[in-house]
Short mmCIF file of C-alpha atoms and ligand atoms in Angstrom, two decimals:
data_model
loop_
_atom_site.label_atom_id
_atom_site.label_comp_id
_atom_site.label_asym_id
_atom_site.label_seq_id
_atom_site.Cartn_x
_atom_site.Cartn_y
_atom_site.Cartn_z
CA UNK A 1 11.62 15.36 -0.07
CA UNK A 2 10.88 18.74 -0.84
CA UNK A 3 8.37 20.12 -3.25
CA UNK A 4 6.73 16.39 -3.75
CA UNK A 5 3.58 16.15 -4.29
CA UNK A 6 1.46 12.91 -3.18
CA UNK A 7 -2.11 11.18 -4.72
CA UNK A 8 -4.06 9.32 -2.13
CA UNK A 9 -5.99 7.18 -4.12
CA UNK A 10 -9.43 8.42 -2.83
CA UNK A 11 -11.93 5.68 -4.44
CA UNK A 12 -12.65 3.92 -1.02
CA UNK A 13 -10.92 2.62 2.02
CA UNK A 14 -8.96 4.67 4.63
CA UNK A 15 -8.62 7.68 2.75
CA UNK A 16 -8.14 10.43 5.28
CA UNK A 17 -5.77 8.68 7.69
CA UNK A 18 -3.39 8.30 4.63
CA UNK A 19 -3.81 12.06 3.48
CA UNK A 20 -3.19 12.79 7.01
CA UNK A 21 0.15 10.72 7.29
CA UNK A 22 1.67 11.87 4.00
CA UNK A 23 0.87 15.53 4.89
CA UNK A 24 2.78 15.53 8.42
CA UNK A 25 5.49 13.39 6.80
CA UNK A 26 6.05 15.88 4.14
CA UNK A 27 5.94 18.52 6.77
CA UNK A 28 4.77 21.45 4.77
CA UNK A 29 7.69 21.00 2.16
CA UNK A 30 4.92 19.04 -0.45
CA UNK A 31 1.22 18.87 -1.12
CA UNK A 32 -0.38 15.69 -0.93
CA UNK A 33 -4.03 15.28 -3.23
CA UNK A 34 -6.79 13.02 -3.35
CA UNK A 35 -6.88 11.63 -6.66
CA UNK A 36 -10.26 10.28 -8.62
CA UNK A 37 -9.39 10.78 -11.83
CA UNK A 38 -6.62 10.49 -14.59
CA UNK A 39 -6.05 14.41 -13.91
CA UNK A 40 -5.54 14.17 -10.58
CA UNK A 41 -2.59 12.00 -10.95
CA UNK A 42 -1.29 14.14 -13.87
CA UNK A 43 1.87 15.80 -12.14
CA UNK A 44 2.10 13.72 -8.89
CA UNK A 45 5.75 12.21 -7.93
CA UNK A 46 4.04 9.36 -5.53
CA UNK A 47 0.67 7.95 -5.39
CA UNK A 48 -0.03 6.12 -2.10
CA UNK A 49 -3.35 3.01 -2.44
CA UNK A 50 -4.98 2.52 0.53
CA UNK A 51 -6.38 0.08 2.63
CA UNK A 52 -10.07 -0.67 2.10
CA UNK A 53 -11.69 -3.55 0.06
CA UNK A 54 -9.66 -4.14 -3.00
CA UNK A 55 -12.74 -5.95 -5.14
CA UNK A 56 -14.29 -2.36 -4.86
CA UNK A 57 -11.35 -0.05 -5.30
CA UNK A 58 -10.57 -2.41 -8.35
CA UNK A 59 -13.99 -1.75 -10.22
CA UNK A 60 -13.78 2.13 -9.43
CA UNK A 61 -10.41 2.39 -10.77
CA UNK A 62 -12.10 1.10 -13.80
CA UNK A 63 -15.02 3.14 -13.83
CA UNK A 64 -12.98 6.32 -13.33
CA UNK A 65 -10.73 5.44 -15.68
CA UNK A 66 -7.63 5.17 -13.62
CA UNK A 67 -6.38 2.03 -14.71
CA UNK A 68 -4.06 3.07 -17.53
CA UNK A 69 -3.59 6.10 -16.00
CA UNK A 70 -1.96 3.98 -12.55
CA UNK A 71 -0.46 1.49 -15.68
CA UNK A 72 1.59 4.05 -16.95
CA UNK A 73 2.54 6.42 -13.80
CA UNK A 74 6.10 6.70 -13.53
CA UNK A 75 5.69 7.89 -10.03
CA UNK A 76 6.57 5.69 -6.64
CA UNK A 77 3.63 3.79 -5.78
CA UNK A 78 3.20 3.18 -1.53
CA UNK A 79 0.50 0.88 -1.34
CA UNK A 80 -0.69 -0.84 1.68
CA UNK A 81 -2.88 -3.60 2.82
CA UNK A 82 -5.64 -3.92 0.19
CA UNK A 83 -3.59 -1.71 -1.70
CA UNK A 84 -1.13 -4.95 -1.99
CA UNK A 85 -3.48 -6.65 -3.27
CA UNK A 86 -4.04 -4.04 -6.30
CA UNK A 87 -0.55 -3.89 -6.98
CA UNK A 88 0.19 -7.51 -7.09
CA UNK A 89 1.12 -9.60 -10.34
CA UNK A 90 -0.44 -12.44 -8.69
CA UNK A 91 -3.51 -12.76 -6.29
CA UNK A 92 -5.53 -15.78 -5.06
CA UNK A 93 -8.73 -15.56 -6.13
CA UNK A 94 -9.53 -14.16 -9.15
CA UNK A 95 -12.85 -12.01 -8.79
CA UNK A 96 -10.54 -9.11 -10.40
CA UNK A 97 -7.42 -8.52 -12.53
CA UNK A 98 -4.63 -6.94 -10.28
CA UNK A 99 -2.80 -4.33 -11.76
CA UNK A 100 0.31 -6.51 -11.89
CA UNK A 101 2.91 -3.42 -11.21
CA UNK A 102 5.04 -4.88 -8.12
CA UNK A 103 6.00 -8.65 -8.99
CA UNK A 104 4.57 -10.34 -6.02
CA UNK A 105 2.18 -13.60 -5.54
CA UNK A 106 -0.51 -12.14 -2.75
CA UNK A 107 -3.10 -14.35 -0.26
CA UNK A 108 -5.92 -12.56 0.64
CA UNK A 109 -7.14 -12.58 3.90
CA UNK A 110 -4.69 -15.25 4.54
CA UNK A 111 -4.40 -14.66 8.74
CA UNK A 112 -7.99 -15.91 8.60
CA UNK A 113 -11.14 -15.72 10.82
CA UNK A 114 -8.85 -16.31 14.19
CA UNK A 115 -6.84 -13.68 13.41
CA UNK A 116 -8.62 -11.34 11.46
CA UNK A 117 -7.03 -8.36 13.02
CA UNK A 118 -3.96 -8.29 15.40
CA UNK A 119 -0.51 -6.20 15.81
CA UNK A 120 3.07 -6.73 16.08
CA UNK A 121 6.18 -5.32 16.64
CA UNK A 122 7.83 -5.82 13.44
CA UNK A 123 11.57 -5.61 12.53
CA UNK A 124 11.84 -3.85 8.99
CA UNK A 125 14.90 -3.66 7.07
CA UNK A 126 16.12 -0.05 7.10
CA UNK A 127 14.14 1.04 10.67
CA UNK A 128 16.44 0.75 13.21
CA UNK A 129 13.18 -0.28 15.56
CA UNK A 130 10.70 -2.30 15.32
CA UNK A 131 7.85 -0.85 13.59
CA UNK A 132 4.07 -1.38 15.51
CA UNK A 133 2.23 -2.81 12.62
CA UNK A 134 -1.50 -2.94 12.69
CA UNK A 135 -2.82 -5.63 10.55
CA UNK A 136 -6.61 -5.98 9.44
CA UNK A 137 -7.79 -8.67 7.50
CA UNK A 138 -4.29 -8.34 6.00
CA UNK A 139 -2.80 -9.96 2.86
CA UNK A 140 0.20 -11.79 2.73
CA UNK A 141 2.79 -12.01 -0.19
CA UNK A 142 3.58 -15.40 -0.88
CA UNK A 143 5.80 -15.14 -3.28
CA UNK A 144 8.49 -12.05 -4.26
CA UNK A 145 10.12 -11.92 -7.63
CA UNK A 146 13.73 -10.87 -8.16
CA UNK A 147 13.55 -7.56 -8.29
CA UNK A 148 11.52 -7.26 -5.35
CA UNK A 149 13.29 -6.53 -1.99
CA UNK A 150 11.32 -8.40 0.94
CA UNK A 151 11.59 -5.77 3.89
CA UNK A 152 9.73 -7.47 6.29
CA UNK A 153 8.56 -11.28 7.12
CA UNK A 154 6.02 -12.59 9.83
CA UNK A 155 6.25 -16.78 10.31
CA UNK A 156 2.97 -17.08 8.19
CA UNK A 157 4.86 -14.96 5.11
CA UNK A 158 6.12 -11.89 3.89
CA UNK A 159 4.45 -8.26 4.92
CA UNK A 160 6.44 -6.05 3.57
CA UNK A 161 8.24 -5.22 0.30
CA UNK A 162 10.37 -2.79 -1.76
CA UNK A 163 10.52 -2.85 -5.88
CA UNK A 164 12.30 0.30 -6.76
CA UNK A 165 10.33 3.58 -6.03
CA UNK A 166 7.15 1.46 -4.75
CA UNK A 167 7.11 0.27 -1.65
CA UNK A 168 3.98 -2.30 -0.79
CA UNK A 169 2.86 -2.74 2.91
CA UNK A 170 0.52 -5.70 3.97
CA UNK A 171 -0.29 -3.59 7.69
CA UNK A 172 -1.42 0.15 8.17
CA UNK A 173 1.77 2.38 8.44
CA UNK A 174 -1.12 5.21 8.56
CA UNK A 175 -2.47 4.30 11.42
CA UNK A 176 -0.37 5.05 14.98
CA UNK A 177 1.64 7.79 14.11
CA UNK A 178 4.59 6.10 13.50
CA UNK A 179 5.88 7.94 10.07
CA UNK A 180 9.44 5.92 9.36
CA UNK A 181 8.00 4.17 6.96
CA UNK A 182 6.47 7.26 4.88
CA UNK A 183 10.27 8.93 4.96
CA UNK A 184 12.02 6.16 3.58
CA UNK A 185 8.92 5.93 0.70
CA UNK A 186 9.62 10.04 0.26
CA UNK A 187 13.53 9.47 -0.18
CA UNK A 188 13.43 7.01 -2.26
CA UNK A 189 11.30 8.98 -5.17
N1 LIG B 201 -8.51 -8.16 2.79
C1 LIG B 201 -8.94 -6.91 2.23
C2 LIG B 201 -9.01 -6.99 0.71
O1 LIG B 201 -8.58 -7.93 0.11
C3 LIG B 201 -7.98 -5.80 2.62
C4 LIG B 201 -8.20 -5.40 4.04
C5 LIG B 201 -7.69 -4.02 4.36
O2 LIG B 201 -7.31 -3.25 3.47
N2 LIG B 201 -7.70 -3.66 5.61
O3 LIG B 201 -9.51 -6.10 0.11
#
């Protein structure tokens, strides 16, 4: 883990909490940036997409000209929430193209009014706990491709996800203090 440096894709969404995370995670061994622009991600090992609303993160990637600068990072990728929904090859509605870089089919929204927001204590492949995973207005992945390791299932669908270096979160592992999940996304770059 040492030395790595970490983009926080800082377009919209909850920005701070996941510069915040990354930072105690890395413990002083790394830096961890906000990134707005093709230079910022120049020299990153890990760029982390944050929750937030993924129609609008989508049309600033494109008007800062991140999207073939994201395309062609050969970095880990640790995106969460509407972050999944960015790095999907599929999503269900179509108001934007996703950037199609972790082969899953995602739902939006697909808990629904009822349960718009709720949390559970969720076993993960590779945590030896549960993790406490906060979900708001959370995607779902519906479907996973083959090289796509599910992590994590709730009854409605899978939550949580592994595809090489990226790992792709439906909750908010940067929210409650709970870190696991950042460790095993910093040993695995
Ligand atoms: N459902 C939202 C979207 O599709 C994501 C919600 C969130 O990131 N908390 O953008």
């Amino acid at each position: 883990m040492a030395g790595k440096k970490v983009g926080v894709l800082a377009l919209q969404g909850d920005v701070s909490e996941h510069i915040r995370a990354f930072e105690e995670a890395l413990g002083g061994a790394g830096a961890v940036v906000p990134v707005r622009s093709p230079a910022d991600l120049a020299g990153c090992d890990a760029l982390a997409i944050p929750g937030g609303e993924s129609t609008t993160i989508s049309r600033l990637i494109d008007e800062s000209g991140l999207r073939e600068a994201i395309l062609s990072f050969e970095g880990g990728i640790f995106a969460t929430c509407a972050g999944m929904v960015l790095v999907a090859t599929g999503i269900s509605d179509t108001r934007f193209a996703p950037l199609g870089l972790v082969d899953i089919a995602v739902d939006r929204n697909a808990f629904g009014r009822q349960r718009d927001s709720f949390e559970a204590d969720l076993p993960v492949k590779g945590l030896e706990a549960p993790f406490h995973a906060v979900f708001i207005r959370a995607p779902l992945a519906v479907r996973a491709g083959q090289g796509v390791e599910v992590l994590a299932t709730v009854p409605q669908g899978i939550v949580a996800v592994r595809q090489g270096k990226h790992i792709v979160l439906s909750f908010h592992p940067e929210l409650g203090g709970d870190l696991r999940l950042h460790r095993m996304f910093l040993a695995g770059l």
